[in-house]
Short mmCIF file of C-alpha atoms in Angstrom, two decimals:
data_model
loop_
_atom_site.label_atom_id
_atom_site.label_comp_id
_atom_site.label_asym_id
_atom_site.label_seq_id
_atom_site.Cartn_x
_atom_site.Cartn_y
_atom_site.Cartn_z
CA MET A 182 -17.57 -0.51 7.41
CA ARG A 183 -18.84 2.81 6.23
CA ASN A 184 -16.87 5.66 4.66
CA ASP A 185 -18.04 7.72 7.33
CA ASP A 186 -16.60 5.40 10.15
CA ILE A 187 -13.30 4.92 7.94
CA ARG A 188 -12.85 8.69 7.57
CA GLU A 189 -13.51 9.30 11.40
CA ILE A 190 -10.83 6.68 12.13
CA TRP A 191 -8.14 8.06 9.85
CA ASN A 192 -8.89 11.92 10.99
CA LYS A 193 -7.97 10.93 14.21
CA ARG A 194 -4.91 9.18 13.30
CA ALA A 195 -3.69 12.04 10.95
CA LYS A 196 -1.63 13.84 13.70
CA ILE A 197 -0.12 10.56 14.75
CA HIS A 198 1.19 9.84 11.40
CA ALA A 199 2.21 13.27 10.54
CA ALA A 200 4.32 13.11 13.87
CA GLN A 201 5.94 9.90 13.08
CA LYS A 202 6.85 11.13 9.36
CA CYS A 203 8.39 14.40 10.71
CA CYS A 204 10.34 12.44 13.91
CA LYS A 205 14.34 12.15 12.80
CA ALA A 206 14.49 8.97 14.78
CA GLN A 207 14.04 6.11 12.07
CA ASN A 208 11.24 3.77 12.37
CA VAL A 209 13.22 0.74 11.34
CA VAL A 210 9.95 -1.13 10.56
CA GLY A 211 8.59 1.67 8.58
CA GLN A 212 11.85 2.19 6.81
CA LEU A 213 12.27 -1.78 5.91
CA TYR A 214 8.77 -1.75 4.31
CA HIS A 215 9.39 1.62 2.42
CA ASP A 216 12.71 0.44 1.00
CA SER A 217 11.17 -3.15 -0.12
CA TRP A 218 8.49 -1.03 -1.91
CA TRP A 219 10.75 1.35 -3.58
CA HIS A 220 12.88 -1.25 -4.87
CA TYR A 221 9.71 -2.04 -7.51
CA ILE A 222 8.82 1.68 -7.95
CA ASN A 223 12.13 2.92 -8.83
CA PRO A 224 13.11 0.48 -11.88
CA LEU A 225 9.61 2.01 -13.69
CA LEU A 226 10.37 5.74 -13.41
CA SER A 227 12.73 5.61 -16.40
CA GLU A 228 9.56 4.30 -18.41
CA ILE A 229 7.30 7.25 -17.38
CA PRO A 230 9.69 10.17 -17.52
CA ASN A 231 7.92 13.37 -16.11
CA GLY A 232 4.82 11.33 -16.06
CA ARG A 233 1.57 11.92 -14.15
CA ILE A 234 1.53 9.54 -10.91
CA LEU A 235 -1.30 9.00 -8.47
CA GLU A 236 -0.80 8.18 -5.03
CA ALA A 237 -4.33 6.57 -3.85
CA GLY A 238 -4.82 6.24 -0.16
CA CYS A 239 -1.83 8.54 0.22
CA GLY A 240 -2.57 9.34 3.81
CA THR A 241 0.35 11.60 5.10
CA GLY A 242 2.03 10.95 2.03
CA ARG A 243 5.12 8.38 1.58
CA TRP A 244 6.25 9.08 -1.99
CA ALA A 245 5.80 12.54 -3.09
CA GLU A 246 9.01 13.68 -1.85
CA HIS A 247 10.88 11.23 -3.91
CA LEU A 248 8.74 11.55 -7.07
CA ALA A 249 7.91 15.93 -7.23
CA PRO A 250 11.71 16.81 -6.98
CA ARG A 251 12.21 14.53 -9.88
CA GLY A 252 9.85 15.95 -12.44
CA PHE A 253 6.91 14.01 -11.91
CA THR A 254 3.36 15.53 -11.52
CA LEU A 255 1.39 14.01 -8.69
CA VAL A 256 -2.23 13.72 -7.44
CA MET A 257 -2.40 12.47 -3.83
CA SER A 258 -5.73 11.55 -3.06
CA ASP A 259 -7.41 10.34 0.42
CA LEU A 260 -10.64 9.93 1.89
CA SER A 261 -9.31 11.83 5.16
CA PRO A 262 -9.38 15.20 4.74
CA ALA A 263 -7.23 15.60 7.97
CA MET A 264 -4.47 13.02 6.32
CA LEU A 265 -4.34 15.43 3.32
CA VAL A 266 -3.98 18.44 5.45
CA LYS A 267 -0.92 16.88 6.95
CA ALA A 268 0.32 15.58 3.61
CA LYS A 269 0.03 19.25 2.04
CA GLU A 270 1.56 20.89 5.18
CA TYR A 271 4.57 18.39 4.90
CA ALA A 272 4.93 19.15 1.17
CA GLU A 273 4.99 23.15 1.87
CA GLU A 274 7.63 22.95 4.33
CA ASN A 275 10.09 20.82 2.44
CA GLY A 276 9.53 22.48 -0.74
CA PHE A 277 7.91 20.28 -3.15
CA VAL A 278 4.18 21.11 -3.20
CA GLU A 279 4.23 22.98 -6.46
CA HIS A 280 3.60 19.96 -8.78
CA ILE A 281 0.80 18.29 -6.39
CA ASP A 282 -2.99 18.35 -6.44
CA PHE A 283 -4.49 16.99 -3.46
CA LYS A 284 -7.98 15.31 -3.70
CA GLU A 285 -10.38 14.13 -0.89
CA LEU A 286 -11.38 10.92 -2.73
CA ASP A 287 -12.48 7.19 -2.00
CA VAL A 288 -10.32 4.88 -3.67
CA CYS A 289 -13.58 3.18 -4.65
CA ASP A 290 -14.86 5.98 -6.47
CA LEU A 291 -12.10 8.17 -8.20
CA HIS A 292 -14.98 9.98 -10.22
CA SER A 293 -13.14 13.25 -10.84
CA LEU A 294 -10.08 11.49 -12.46
CA GLU A 295 -10.36 10.98 -15.82
CA ASP A 296 -9.89 7.55 -17.74
CA ASN A 297 -6.32 6.64 -18.98
CA SER A 298 -4.86 10.10 -17.09
CA PHE A 299 -1.95 8.53 -15.18
CA ASP A 300 1.18 7.37 -15.98
CA MET A 301 1.36 5.43 -12.72
CA VAL A 302 -1.31 4.56 -9.64
CA ILE A 303 0.67 3.97 -6.31
CA SER A 304 -1.52 2.66 -3.26
CA THR A 305 0.68 1.34 -0.54
CA GLY A 306 -0.18 0.78 2.96
CA GLU A 307 -3.22 -1.64 2.08
CA PRO A 308 -6.04 0.92 1.15
CA ILE A 309 -7.53 -1.78 -0.55
CA SER A 310 -7.65 -3.84 2.29
CA ILE A 311 -9.23 -1.00 4.30
CA CYS A 312 -11.45 0.39 1.83
CA SER A 313 -15.22 -1.04 1.55
CA ASP A 314 -14.58 -2.96 -1.58
CA PRO A 315 -11.18 -4.19 -2.58
CA ARG A 316 -12.37 -5.17 -6.29
CA LYS A 317 -13.89 -1.91 -7.03
CA ALA A 318 -10.87 0.20 -5.82
CA ILE A 319 -8.74 -2.03 -8.30
CA SER A 320 -11.28 -1.20 -11.03
CA GLU A 321 -10.92 2.24 -10.54
CA TYR A 322 -6.91 2.34 -10.57
CA CYS A 323 -7.31 0.27 -13.67
CA ARG A 324 -9.56 2.44 -15.10
CA VAL A 325 -7.47 5.86 -14.58
CA VAL A 326 -4.01 4.59 -15.96
CA ARG A 327 -3.31 4.81 -19.47
CA PRO A 328 -2.11 2.07 -21.64
CA GLY A 329 1.14 1.24 -21.11
CA GLY A 330 0.87 2.54 -17.78
CA PHE A 331 1.62 0.71 -14.24
CA VAL A 332 -0.44 -0.13 -11.40
CA LEU A 333 1.11 -0.80 -7.93
CA CYS A 334 -0.56 -1.77 -5.07
CA ASP A 335 -0.30 -4.05 -1.74
CA ALA A 336 -2.69 -5.95 -0.17
CA GLY A 337 -3.61 -7.84 3.06
CA ASN A 338 -2.66 -11.58 2.60
CA LYS A 339 -5.62 -13.67 3.87
CA TYR A 340 -3.66 -16.86 4.21
CA ARG A 341 -0.88 -15.37 6.42
CA LYS A 342 -3.81 -13.57 8.33
CA ALA A 343 -5.53 -16.95 8.95
CA PHE A 344 -2.30 -18.49 10.03
CA ASP A 345 -1.21 -15.54 12.37
CA SER A 346 -4.93 -15.68 13.88
CA PHE A 347 -4.37 -19.14 14.88
CA GLN A 348 -1.11 -19.26 16.42
CA ALA A 349 -2.57 -16.24 18.55
CA HIS A 350 -5.94 -17.41 19.25
CA PRO A 351 -6.62 -20.83 18.08
CA ALA A 352 -10.48 -20.29 18.75
CA GLN A 353 -10.71 -17.73 16.48
CA ARG A 354 -12.45 -18.36 13.15
CA PHE A 355 -9.61 -18.55 11.04
CA LEU A 356 -11.43 -20.79 8.67
CA HIS A 357 -13.83 -17.55 7.91
CA ILE A 358 -10.78 -15.41 7.17
CA LEU A 359 -9.80 -18.09 4.46
CA GLU A 360 -13.47 -18.24 3.20
CA THR A 361 -14.28 -14.54 3.12
CA GLY A 362 -11.10 -12.35 3.46
CA ASP A 363 -12.86 -10.72 6.20
CA TYR A 364 -10.96 -9.77 9.47
CA ALA A 365 -11.92 -7.40 12.15
CA SER A 366 -8.74 -5.90 13.90
CA GLN A 367 -8.23 -5.46 17.68
CA SER A 368 -8.98 -1.50 16.60
CA GLY A 369 -12.24 -2.61 15.22
CA MET A 370 -11.37 -1.67 11.88
CA GLU A 371 -12.81 -4.23 9.44
CA LEU A 372 -10.02 -5.47 6.96
CA HIS A 373 -10.69 -7.13 3.45
CA MET A 374 -7.87 -9.49 2.31
CA LEU A 375 -7.06 -11.41 -0.71
CA GLY A 376 -4.68 -14.13 -1.73
CA PRO A 377 -2.13 -14.00 -4.39
CA SER A 378 -4.28 -15.78 -7.10
CA GLU A 379 -7.22 -13.51 -6.12
CA LEU A 380 -5.24 -10.20 -6.61
CA THR A 381 -4.09 -11.55 -9.93
CA ALA A 382 -7.28 -12.48 -11.12
CA ILE A 383 -8.72 -9.00 -10.40
CA PHE A 384 -6.33 -7.37 -12.42
CA GLU A 385 -6.55 -9.55 -15.38
CA GLU A 386 -10.49 -9.29 -15.09
CA TYR A 387 -10.00 -5.65 -15.65
CA GLY A 388 -7.56 -6.03 -18.59
CA LEU A 389 -4.20 -5.59 -17.10
CA THR A 390 -1.19 -8.01 -16.81
CA ILE A 391 0.74 -8.78 -13.61
CA LYS A 392 4.31 -8.27 -14.12
CA THR A 393 5.34 -8.77 -10.56
CA MET A 394 3.73 -10.51 -7.72
CA ALA A 395 6.02 -10.10 -4.43
CA GLY A 396 5.72 -10.29 -0.64
CA ILE A 397 6.64 -7.27 1.19
CA THR A 398 8.61 -7.86 4.12
CA PRO A 399 7.48 -11.05 4.39
CA MET A 400 8.51 -12.36 8.06
CA GLY A 401 6.61 -9.44 9.24
CA THR A 402 3.20 -9.28 10.72
CA PHE A 403 0.73 -6.20 9.70
CA PRO A 404 0.25 -4.35 11.91
CA ALA A 405 3.81 -5.13 13.07
CA CYS A 406 3.87 -7.06 16.41
CA THR A 407 6.36 -6.43 18.96
CA HIS A 408 8.33 -9.08 18.46
CA TYR A 409 8.88 -8.37 14.80
CA GLU A 410 9.65 -4.62 16.22
CA ASN A 411 12.14 -5.69 18.54
CA ALA A 412 14.27 -8.08 15.84
CA VAL A 413 14.92 -5.53 13.38
CA LYS A 414 16.42 -3.36 15.43
CA ASP A 415 19.26 -5.67 15.09
CA SER A 416 21.24 -4.21 12.44
CA ALA A 417 22.25 -7.85 11.41
CA ILE A 418 18.91 -9.08 11.58
CA ARG A 419 17.78 -6.23 9.26
CA ASN A 420 20.52 -6.82 6.73
CA GLU A 421 19.50 -10.59 6.28
CA LEU A 422 15.63 -9.12 5.88
CA TYR A 423 16.67 -7.03 3.00
CA GLU A 424 18.75 -10.09 1.68
CA LEU A 425 15.44 -12.03 1.67
CA GLN A 426 13.61 -9.27 -0.01
CA ARG A 427 16.23 -9.13 -2.80
CA LEU A 428 16.68 -12.95 -3.19
CA TYR A 429 13.45 -14.63 -2.60
CA GLY A 430 10.69 -11.78 -2.45
CA GLU A 431 8.97 -12.76 -5.91
CA LYS A 432 9.30 -16.66 -4.93
CA PRO A 433 5.76 -17.95 -4.97
CA GLU A 434 6.45 -19.60 -1.73
CA ILE A 435 7.51 -16.43 -0.06
CA VAL A 436 4.59 -14.68 -1.74
CA ALA A 437 2.36 -17.16 -0.01
CA LEU A 438 3.55 -16.72 3.60
CA SER A 439 3.92 -12.85 3.54
CA SER A 440 1.51 -10.78 5.45
CA ARG A 441 1.32 -8.22 2.68
CA ILE A 442 1.39 -9.12 -0.97
CA LEU A 443 2.62 -6.25 -3.84
CA ALA A 444 1.36 -6.42 -7.15
CA VAL A 445 2.84 -4.66 -10.12
CA ALA A 446 0.31 -4.48 -12.95
CA GLN A 447 0.69 -2.89 -16.19
CA LYS A 448 -2.38 -1.76 -18.67
CA PRO A 449 -1.28 -2.91 -22.48
CA HIS A 450 -0.76 -0.51 -25.15
#
């Protein structure tokens, strides 16, 4: 999919995403995903005090309101100018815009960002699966992070997608998903998915070491199906899902069946 097509899709979604972000009623699926991710971000912050962080493919922004008030300097980048407008409006309205720079950039081409210039790169919501070239995006994350710094990103898991695809429509080409990682969503967006070993290999190719590989909300689908959305409204089920994430999220077997896989990688000193 061309960048212009991706940009147009996300420009159209910007108002919806911003409205969901500002809504006082909690999106329990989104909150579960958010909390599961924060479990991996928060412990690393003490290693980069007052550091510089890139949120790549930021959309309307997920982490700035947690990071900017704690003294971190942020760059929020996205291919969609409409998303960046909404991200900036939210930061201004909530009083944490001062230490944030907003840049319209493709995750596959962070050309205006210098080598080794960030202490951490965070890429959530699968920008590397939505972009035109996941390998190139990861290479850019690895380029801009400093020695000793961290890259955290998640990707769609092609093995789980093939399984879900077969369950929903047995006639679909699930072998094509396994062989290529490519999948066309119902909205028409082309997704490029990876397996855990592929994600590990790409980081290692660019000189980073995988510190953690985890399944994020492993029982869920991406995007979330109605069955899953209804299930997590039950507080008892939701608590069990939190426990699943805490106790088993990093188990290779759980990673393998998760719809989203998260990598925490570090660049050697």
